[in-house]
PDB file of C-alpha atoms in Angstrom:
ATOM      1  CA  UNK A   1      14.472  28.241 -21.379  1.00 80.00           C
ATOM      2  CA  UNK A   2      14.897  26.100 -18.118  1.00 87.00           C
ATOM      3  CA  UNK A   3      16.325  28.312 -16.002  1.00 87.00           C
ATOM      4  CA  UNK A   4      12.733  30.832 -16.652  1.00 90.00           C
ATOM      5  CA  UNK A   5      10.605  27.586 -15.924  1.00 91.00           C
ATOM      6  CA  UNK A   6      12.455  27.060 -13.433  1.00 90.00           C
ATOM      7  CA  UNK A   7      11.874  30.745 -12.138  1.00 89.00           C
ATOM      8  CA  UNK A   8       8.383  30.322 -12.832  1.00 90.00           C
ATOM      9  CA  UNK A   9       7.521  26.661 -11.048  1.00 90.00           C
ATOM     10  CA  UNK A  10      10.580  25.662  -8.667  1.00 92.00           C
ATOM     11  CA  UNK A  11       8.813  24.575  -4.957  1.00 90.00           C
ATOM     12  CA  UNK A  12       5.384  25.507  -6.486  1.00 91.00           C
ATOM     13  CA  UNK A  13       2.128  23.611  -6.709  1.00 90.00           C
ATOM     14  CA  UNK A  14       1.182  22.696 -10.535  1.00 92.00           C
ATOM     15  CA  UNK A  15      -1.796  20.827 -12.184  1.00 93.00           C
ATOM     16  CA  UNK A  16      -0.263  17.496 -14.092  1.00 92.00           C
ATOM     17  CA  UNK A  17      -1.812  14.595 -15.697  1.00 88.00           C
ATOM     18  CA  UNK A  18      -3.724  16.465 -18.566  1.00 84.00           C
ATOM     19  CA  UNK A  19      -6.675  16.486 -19.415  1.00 83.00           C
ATOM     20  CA  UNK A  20      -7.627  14.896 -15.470  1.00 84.00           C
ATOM     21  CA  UNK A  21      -5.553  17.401 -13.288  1.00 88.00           C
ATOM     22  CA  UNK A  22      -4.027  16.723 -10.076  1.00 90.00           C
ATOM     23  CA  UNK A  23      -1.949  18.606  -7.874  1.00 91.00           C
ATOM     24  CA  UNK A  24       1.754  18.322  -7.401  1.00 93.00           C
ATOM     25  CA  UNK A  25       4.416  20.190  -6.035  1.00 93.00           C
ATOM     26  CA  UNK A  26       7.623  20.699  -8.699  1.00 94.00           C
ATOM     27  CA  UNK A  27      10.926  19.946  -6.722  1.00 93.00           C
ATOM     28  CA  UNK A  28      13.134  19.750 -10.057  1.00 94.00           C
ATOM     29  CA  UNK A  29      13.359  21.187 -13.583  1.00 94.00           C
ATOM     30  CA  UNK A  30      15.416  19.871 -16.327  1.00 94.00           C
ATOM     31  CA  UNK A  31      16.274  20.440 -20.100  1.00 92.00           C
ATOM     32  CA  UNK A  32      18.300  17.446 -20.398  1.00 89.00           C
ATOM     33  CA  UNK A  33      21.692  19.332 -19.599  1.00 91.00           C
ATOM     34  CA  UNK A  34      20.843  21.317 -17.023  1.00 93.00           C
ATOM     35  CA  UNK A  35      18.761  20.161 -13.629  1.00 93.00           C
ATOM     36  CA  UNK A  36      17.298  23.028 -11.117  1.00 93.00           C
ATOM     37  CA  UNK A  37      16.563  21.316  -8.052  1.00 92.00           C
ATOM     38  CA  UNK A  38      15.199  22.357  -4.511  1.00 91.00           C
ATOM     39  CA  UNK A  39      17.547  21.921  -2.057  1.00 89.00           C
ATOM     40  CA  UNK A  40      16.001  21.064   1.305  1.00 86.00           C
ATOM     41  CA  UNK A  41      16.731  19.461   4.401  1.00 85.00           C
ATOM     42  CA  UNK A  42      15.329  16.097   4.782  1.00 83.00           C
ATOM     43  CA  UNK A  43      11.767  15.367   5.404  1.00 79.00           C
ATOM     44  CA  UNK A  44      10.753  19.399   4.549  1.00 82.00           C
ATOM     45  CA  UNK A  45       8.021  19.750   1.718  1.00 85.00           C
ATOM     46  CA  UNK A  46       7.311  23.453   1.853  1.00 85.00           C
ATOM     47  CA  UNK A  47       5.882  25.127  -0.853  1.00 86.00           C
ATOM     48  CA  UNK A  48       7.117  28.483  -1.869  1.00 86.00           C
ATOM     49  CA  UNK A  49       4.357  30.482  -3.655  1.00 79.00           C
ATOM     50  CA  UNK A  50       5.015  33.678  -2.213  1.00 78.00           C
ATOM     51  CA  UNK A  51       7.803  36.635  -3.776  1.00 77.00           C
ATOM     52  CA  UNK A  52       9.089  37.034  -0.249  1.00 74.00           C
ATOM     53  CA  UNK A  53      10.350  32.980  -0.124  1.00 77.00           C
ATOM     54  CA  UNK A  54      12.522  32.093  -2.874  1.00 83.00           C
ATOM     55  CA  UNK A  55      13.169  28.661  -3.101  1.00 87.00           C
ATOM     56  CA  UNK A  56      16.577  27.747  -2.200  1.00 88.00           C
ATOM     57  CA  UNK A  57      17.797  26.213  -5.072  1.00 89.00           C
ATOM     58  CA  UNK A  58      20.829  23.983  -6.373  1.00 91.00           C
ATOM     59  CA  UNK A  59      21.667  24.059 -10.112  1.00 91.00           C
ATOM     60  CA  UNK A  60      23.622  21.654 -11.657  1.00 91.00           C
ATOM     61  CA  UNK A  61      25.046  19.418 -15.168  1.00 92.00           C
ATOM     62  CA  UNK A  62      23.245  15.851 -15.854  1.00 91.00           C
ATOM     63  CA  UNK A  63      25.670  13.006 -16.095  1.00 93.00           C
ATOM     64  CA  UNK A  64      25.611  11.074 -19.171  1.00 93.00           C
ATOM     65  CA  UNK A  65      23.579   8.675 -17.320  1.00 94.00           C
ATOM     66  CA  UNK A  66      21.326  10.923 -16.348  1.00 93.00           C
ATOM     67  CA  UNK A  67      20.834  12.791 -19.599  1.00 94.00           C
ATOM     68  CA  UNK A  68      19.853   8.615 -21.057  1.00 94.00           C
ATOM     69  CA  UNK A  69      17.211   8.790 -18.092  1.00 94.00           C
ATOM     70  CA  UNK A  70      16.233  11.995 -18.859  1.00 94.00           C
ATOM     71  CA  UNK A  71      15.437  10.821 -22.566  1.00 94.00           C
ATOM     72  CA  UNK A  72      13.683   7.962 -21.518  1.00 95.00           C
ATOM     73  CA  UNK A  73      11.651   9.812 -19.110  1.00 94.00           C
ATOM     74  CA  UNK A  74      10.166  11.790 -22.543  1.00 94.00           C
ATOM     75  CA  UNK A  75       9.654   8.801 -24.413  1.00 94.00           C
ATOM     76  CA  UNK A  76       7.799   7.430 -21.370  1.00 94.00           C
ATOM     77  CA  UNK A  77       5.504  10.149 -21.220  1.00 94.00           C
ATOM     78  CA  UNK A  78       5.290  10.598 -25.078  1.00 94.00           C
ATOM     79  CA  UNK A  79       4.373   7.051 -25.752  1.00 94.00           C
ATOM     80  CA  UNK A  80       1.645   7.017 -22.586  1.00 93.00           C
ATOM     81  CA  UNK A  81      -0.027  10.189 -23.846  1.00 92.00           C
ATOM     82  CA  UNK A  82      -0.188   8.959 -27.468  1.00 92.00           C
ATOM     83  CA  UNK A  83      -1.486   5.417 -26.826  1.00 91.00           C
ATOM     84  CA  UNK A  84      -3.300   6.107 -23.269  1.00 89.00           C
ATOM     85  CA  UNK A  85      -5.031   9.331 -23.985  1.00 89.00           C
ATOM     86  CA  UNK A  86      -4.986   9.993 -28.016  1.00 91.00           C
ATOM     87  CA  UNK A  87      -2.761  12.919 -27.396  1.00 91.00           C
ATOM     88  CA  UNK A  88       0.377  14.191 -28.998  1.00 92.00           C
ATOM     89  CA  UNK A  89       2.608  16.123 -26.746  1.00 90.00           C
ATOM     90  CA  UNK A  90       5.002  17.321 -29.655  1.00 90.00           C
ATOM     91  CA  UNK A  91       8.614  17.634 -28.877  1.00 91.00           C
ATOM     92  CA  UNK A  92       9.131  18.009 -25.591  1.00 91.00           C
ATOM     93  CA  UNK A  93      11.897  20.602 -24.080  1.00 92.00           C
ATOM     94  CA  UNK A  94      11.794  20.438 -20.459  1.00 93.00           C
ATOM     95  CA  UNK A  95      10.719  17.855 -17.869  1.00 94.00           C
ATOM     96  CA  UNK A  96       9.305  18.718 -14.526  1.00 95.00           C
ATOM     97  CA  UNK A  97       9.970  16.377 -11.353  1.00 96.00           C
ATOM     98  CA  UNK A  98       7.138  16.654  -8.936  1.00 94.00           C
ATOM     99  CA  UNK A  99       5.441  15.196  -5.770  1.00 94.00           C
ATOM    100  CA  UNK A 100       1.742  14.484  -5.942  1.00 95.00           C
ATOM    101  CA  UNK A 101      -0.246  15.529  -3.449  1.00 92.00           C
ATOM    102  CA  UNK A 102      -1.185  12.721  -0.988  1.00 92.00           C
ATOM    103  CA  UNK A 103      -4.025  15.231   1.102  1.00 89.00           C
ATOM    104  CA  UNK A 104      -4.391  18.168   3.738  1.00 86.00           C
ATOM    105  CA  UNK A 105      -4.569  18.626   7.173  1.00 86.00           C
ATOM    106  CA  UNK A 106      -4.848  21.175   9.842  1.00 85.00           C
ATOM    107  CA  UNK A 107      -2.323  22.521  11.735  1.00 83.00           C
ATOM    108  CA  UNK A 108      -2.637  24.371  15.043  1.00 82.00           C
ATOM    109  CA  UNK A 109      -0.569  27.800  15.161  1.00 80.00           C
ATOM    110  CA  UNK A 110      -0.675  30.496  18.070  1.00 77.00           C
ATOM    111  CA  UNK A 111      -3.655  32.252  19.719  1.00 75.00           C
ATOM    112  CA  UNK A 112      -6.086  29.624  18.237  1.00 76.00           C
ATOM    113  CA  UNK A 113      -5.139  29.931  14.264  1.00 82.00           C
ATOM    114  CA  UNK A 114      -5.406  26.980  12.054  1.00 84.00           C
ATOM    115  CA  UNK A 115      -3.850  26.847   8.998  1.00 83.00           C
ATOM    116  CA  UNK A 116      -4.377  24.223   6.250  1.00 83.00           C
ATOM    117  CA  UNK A 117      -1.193  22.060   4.841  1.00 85.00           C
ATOM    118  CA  UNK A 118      -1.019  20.141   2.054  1.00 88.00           C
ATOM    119  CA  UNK A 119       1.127  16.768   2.315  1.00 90.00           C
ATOM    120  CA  UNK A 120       2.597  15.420  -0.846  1.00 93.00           C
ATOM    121  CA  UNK A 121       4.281  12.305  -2.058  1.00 93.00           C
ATOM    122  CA  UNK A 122       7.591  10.752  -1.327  1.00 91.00           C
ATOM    123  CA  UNK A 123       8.106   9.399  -4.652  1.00 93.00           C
ATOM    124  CA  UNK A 124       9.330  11.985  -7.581  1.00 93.00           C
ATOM    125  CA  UNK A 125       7.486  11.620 -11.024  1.00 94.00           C
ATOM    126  CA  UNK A 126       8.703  13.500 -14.286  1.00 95.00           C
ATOM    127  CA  UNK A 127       5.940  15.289 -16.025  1.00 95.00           C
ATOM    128  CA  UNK A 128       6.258  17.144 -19.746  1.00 94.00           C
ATOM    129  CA  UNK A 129       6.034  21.175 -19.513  1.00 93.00           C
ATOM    130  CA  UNK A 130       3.795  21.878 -22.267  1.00 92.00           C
ATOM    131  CA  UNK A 131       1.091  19.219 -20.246  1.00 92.00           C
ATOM    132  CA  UNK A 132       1.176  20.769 -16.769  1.00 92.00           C
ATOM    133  CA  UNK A 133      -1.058  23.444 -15.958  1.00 91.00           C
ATOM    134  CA  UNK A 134      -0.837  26.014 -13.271  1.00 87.00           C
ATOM    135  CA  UNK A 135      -2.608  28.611 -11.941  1.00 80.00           C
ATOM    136  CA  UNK A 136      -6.258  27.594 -11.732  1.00 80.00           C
ATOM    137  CA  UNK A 137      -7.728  29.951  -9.253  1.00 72.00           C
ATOM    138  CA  UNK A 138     -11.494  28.380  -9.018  1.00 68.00           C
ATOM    139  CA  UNK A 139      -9.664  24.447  -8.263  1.00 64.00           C
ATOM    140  CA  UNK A 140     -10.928  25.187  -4.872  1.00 62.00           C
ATOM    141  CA  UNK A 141     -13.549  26.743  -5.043  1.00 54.00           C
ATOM    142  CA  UNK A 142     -15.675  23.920  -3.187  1.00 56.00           C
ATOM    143  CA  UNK A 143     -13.473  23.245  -0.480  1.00 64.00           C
ATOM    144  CA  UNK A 144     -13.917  24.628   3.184  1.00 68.00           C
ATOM    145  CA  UNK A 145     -11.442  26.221   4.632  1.00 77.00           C
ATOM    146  CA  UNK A 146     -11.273  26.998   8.502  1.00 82.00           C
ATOM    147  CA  UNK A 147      -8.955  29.312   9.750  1.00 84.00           C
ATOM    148  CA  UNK A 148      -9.955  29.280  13.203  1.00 84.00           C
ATOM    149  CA  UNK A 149     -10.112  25.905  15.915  1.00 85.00           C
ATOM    150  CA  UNK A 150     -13.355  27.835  17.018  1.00 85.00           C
ATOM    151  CA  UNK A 151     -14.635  27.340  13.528  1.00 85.00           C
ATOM    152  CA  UNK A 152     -12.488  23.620  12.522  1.00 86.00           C
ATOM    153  CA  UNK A 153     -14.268  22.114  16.108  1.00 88.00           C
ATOM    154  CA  UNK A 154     -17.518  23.715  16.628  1.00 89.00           C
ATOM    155  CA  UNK A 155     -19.320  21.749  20.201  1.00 91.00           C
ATOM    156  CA  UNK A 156     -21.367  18.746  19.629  1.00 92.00           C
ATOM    157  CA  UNK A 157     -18.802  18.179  16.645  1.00 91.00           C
ATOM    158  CA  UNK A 158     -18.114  14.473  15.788  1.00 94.00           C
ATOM    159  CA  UNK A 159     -13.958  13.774  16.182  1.00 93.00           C
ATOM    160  CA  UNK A 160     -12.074  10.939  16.516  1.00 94.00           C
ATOM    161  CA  UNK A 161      -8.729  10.356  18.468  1.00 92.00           C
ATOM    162  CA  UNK A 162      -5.952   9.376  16.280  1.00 88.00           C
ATOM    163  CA  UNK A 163      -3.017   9.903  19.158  1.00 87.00           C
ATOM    164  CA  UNK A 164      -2.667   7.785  22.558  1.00 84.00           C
ATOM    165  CA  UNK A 165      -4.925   6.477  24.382  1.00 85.00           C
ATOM    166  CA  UNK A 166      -8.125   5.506  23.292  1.00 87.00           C
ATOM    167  CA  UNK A 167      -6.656   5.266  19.560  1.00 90.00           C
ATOM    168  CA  UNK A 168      -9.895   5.448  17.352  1.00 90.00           C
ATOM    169  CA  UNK A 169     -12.112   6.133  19.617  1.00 91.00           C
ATOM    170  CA  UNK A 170     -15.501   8.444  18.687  1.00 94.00           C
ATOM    171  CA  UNK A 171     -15.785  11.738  20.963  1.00 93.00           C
ATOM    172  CA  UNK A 172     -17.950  14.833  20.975  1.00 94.00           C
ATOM    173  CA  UNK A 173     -16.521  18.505  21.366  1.00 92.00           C
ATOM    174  CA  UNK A 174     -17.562  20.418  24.197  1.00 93.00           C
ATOM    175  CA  UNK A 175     -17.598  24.100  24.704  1.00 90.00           C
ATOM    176  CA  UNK A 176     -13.723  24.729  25.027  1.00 85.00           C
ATOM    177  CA  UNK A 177     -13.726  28.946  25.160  1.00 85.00           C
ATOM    178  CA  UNK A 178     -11.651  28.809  28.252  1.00 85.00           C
ATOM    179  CA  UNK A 179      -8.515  26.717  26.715  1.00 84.00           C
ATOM    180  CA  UNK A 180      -9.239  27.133  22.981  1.00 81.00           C
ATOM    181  CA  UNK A 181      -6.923  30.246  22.945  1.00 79.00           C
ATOM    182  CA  UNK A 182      -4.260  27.684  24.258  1.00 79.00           C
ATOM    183  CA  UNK A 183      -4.282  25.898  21.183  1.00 80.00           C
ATOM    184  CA  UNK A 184      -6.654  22.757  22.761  1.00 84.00           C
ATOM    185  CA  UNK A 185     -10.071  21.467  22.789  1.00 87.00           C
ATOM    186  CA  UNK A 186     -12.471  19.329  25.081  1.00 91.00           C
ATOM    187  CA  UNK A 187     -14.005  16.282  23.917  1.00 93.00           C
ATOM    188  CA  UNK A 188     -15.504  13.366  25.744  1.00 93.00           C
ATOM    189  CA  UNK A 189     -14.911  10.139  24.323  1.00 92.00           C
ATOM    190  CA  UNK A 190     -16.936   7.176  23.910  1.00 90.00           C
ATOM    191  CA  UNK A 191     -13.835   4.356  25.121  1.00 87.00           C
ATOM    192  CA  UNK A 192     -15.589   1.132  24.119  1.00 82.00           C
ATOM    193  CA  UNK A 193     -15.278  -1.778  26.607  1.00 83.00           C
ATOM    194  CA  UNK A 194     -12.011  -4.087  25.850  1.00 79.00           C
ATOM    195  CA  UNK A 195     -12.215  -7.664  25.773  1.00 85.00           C
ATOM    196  CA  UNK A 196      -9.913  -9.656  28.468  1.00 86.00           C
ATOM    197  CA  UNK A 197      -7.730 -11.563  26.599  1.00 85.00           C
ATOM    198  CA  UNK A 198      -5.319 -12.526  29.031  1.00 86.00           C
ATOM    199  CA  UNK A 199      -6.995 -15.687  30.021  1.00 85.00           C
ATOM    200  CA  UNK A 200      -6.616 -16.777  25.888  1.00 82.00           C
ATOM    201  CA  UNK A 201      -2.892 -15.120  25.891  1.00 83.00           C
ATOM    202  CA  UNK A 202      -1.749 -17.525  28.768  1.00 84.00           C
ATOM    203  CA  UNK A 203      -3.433 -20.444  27.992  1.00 82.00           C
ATOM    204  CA  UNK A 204      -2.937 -20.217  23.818  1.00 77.00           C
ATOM    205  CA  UNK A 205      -0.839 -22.996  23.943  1.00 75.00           C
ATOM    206  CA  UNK A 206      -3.362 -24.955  24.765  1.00 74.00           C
ATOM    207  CA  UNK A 207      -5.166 -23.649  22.066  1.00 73.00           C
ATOM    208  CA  UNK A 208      -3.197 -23.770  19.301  1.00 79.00           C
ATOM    209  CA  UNK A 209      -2.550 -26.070  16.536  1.00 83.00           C
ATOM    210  CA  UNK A 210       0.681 -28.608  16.784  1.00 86.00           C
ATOM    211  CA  UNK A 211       1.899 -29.608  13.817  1.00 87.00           C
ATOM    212  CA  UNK A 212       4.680 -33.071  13.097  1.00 89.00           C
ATOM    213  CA  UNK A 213       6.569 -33.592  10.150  1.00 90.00           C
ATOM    214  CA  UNK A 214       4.966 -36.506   7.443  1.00 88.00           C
ATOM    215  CA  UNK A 215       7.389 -39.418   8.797  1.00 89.00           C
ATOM    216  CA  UNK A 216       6.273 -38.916  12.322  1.00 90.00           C
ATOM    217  CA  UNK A 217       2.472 -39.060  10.880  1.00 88.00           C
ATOM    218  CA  UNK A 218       3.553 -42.235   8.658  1.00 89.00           C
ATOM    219  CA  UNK A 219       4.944 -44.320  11.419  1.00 89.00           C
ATOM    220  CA  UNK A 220       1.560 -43.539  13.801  1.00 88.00           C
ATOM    221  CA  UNK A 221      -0.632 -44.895  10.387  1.00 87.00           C
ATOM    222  CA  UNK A 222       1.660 -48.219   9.428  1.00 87.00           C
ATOM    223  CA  UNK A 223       2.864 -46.556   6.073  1.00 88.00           C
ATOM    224  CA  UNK A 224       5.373 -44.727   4.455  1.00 88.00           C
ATOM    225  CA  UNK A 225       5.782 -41.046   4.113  1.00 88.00           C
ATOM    226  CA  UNK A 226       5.513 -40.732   0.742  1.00 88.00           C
ATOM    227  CA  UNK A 227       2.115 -42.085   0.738  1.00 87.00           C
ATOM    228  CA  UNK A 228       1.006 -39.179   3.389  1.00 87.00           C
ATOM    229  CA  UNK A 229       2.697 -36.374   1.037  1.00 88.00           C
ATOM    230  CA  UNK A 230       0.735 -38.080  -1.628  1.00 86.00           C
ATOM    231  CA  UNK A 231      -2.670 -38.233  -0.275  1.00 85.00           C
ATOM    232  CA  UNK A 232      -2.594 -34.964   1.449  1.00 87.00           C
ATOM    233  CA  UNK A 233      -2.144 -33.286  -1.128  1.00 87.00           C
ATOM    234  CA  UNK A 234      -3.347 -34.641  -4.843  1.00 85.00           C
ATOM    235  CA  UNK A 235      -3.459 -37.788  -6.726  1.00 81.00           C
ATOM    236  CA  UNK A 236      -5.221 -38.658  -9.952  1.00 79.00           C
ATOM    237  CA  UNK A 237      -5.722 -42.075 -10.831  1.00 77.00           C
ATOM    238  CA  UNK A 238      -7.518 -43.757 -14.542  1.00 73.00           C
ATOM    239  CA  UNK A 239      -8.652 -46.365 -16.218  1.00 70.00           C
ATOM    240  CA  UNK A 240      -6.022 -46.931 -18.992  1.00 66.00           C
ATOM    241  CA  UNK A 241      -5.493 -48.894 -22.003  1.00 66.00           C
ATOM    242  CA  UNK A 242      -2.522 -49.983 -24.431  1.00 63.00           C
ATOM    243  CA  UNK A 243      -3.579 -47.259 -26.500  1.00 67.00           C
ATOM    244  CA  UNK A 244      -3.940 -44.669 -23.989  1.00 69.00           C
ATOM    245  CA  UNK A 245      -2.219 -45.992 -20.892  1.00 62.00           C
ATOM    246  CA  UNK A 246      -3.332 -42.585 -18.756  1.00 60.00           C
ATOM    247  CA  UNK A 247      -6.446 -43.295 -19.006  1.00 58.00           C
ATOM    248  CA  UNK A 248      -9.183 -40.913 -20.828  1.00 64.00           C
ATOM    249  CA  UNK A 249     -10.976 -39.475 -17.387  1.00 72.00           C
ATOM    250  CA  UNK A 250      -8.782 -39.415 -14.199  1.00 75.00           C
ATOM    251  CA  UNK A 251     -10.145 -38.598 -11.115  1.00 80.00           C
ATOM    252  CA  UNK A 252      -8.594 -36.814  -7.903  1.00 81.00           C
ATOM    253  CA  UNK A 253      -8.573 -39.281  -4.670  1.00 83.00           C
ATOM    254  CA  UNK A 254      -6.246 -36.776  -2.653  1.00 83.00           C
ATOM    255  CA  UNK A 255      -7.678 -34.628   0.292  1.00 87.00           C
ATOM    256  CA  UNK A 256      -6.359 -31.419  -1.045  1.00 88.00           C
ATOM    257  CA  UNK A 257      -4.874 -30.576   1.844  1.00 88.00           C
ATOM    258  CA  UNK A 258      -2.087 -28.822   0.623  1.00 87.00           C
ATOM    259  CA  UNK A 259      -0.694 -27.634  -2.819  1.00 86.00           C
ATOM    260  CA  UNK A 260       2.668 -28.112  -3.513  1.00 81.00           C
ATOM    261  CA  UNK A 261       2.844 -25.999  -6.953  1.00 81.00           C
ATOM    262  CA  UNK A 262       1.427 -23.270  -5.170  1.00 83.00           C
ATOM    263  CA  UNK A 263       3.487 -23.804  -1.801  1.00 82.00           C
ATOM    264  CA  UNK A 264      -0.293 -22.902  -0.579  1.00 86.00           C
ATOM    265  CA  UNK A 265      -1.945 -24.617   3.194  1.00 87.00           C
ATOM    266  CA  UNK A 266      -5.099 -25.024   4.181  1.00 88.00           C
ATOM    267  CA  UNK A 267      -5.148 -23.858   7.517  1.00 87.00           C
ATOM    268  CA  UNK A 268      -5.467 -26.130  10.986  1.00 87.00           C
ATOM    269  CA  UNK A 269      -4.059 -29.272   8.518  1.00 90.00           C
ATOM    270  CA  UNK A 270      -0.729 -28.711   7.017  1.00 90.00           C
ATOM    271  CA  UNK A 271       2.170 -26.275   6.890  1.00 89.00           C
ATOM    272  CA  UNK A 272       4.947 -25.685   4.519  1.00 88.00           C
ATOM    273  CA  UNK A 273       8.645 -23.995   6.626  1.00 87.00           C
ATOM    274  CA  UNK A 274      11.620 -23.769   4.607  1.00 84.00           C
ATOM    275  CA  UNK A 275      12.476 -27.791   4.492  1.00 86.00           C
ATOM    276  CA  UNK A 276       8.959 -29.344   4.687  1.00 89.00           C
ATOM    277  CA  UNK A 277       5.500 -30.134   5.215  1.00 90.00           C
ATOM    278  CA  UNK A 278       4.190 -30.336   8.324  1.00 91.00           C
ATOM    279  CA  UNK A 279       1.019 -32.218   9.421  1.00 90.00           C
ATOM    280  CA  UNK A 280      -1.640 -31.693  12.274  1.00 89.00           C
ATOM    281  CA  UNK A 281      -3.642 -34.309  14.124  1.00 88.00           C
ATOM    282  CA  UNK A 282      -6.695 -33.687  12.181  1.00 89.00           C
ATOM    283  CA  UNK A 283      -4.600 -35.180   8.990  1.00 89.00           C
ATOM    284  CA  UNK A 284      -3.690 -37.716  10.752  1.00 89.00           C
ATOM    285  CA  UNK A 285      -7.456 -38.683  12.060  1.00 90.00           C
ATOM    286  CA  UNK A 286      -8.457 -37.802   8.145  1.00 89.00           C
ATOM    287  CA  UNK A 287      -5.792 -40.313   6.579  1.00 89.00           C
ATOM    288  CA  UNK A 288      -6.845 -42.771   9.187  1.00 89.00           C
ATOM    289  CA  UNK A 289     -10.594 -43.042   8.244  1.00 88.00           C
ATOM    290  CA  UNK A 290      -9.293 -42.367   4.944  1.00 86.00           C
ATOM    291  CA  UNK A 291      -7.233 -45.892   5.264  1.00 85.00           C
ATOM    292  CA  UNK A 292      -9.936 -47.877   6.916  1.00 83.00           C
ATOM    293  CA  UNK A 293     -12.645 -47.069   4.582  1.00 82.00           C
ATOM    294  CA  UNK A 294     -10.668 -47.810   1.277  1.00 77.00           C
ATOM    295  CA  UNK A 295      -7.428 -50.351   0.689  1.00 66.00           C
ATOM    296  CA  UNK A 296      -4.121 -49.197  -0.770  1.00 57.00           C
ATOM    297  CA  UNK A 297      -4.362 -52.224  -2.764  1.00 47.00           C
ATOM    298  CA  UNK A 298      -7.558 -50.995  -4.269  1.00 48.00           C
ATOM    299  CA  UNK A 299      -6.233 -47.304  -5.646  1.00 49.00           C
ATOM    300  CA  UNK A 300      -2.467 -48.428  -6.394  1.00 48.00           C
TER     301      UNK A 300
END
């Protein structure tokens, strides 16, 4: 039975994901034993729906590691359509590896011809056989299809430039008779004005924020350095008892200004490398007013 699905589907575009179809193109059929699978150079996706372009294929026997992926493929899919969906998929025979499709796009051929190309997926997904549909002639039935550039980039059409220069930027198409044949258009393009930067690129040191390691910040405030890791970041402190020496409400007289569980900054303050914290000035003015306005003696 593989080698006729394989006959039947090899390099074509199916419908997976029953009952909420999608495209993809099968590049690989397999019973479990036996694996049919395209055999292209790298980076080619072509699809071969047509008599006259067989798809060049390579068969070959599964390893007995790949016959245990193989079965766990099934129960993958088995198990996700059963408790996902409500469906049972039965026994299932032969899986189908496929790319899904990502999108189309245009591509310019010779005396003006467009032709429209469907781009699928890098990554390979196995689907169940009796789930996939193919076939379905009215799928796209809604979509436009230009087979001309006269007709893809009519004048006074709305384009944007995706290549170099002016990446992005909004143009209209003119009337382009005279080169169109040539496989090009004319468009005039809106190039917004750029902002001069260089002034800010050669004078960003000035700008930016210098950060010290917690001794260096300690020595400038007359304390130690474990006091600035502490009060940076968070301390609780209660009113406790010989019963219940923590204390029943404890209150937070850090400044939050960094979070060592979470290895998380708060940005223009602190800064966590590799080793350490690091500390900016405006810490250091923070734990300064922070010192004058209440005593060590009165929190510890």
């Amino acid at each position: 039975i593989c080698d006729h699905v394989a006959a039947d589907v090899l390099g074509k575009p199916v419908f997976v994901n029953w009952p909420h179809l999608e495209e993809a193109r099968v590049i690989a059929v397999s019973d479990g034993e036996t694996k049919f699978a395209l055999e292209e150079p790298t980076g080619v996706q072509q699809v071969y729906d047509r008599p006259s372009s067989p798809p060049p294929t390579k068969v070959s026997c599964l390893s007995d590691k790949e016959q245990k992926e193989w079965v766990k493929d099934v129960q993958g899919i088995t198990e996700h359509f059963f408790k996902r969906k409500g469906i049972v998929v039965n026994d299932t025979q032969v899986l189908l590896y496929g790319q899904m499709l990502t999108g189309r796009k245009y591509v310019p051929k010779a005396n003006g011809v467009v032709e429209l190309e469907k781009q699928w997926a890098k990554q390979v997904l196995p689907f169940a056989y009796q789930t996939v549909v193919k076939d379905i002639k009215a799928f796209y039935s809604s979509l436009t299809c230009f087979k001309s550039l006269d007709e893809l980039f009519t004048p006074s059409t709305t384009v944007f430039m995706v290549g170099s220069p002016y990446y992005g930027a909004m143009g209209e198409v003119q009337d382009s008779q005279d080169v169109i044949k040539d496989g090009r258009i004319r468009v005039v393009f809106n190039v917004p004005h750029e902002p001069q930067l260089e002034h800010l690129i050669q004078n960003q040191h000035k700008y930016s924020v210098k950060y010290c390691p917690g001794y260096f910040l300690a020595s400038r405030l007359g304390i130690s350095s474990y006091l600035v890791s502490r009060f940076s970041g968070s301390i609780f402190i209660g009113r406790g008892s010989k019963k219940n020496p923590c204390g029943e409400q404890r209150a937070n007289v850090g400044l939050n200004l960094k979070f060592n569980k979470k290895n998380e900054e708060v940005p223009g303050y602190t800064k966590r490398t590799e080793k350490e914290w690091l500390y900016s000035a405006a810490v250091e003015e923070l734990l300064a007013e922070y010192l004058d306005r209440y005593s060590l003696s009165a929190l510890l």
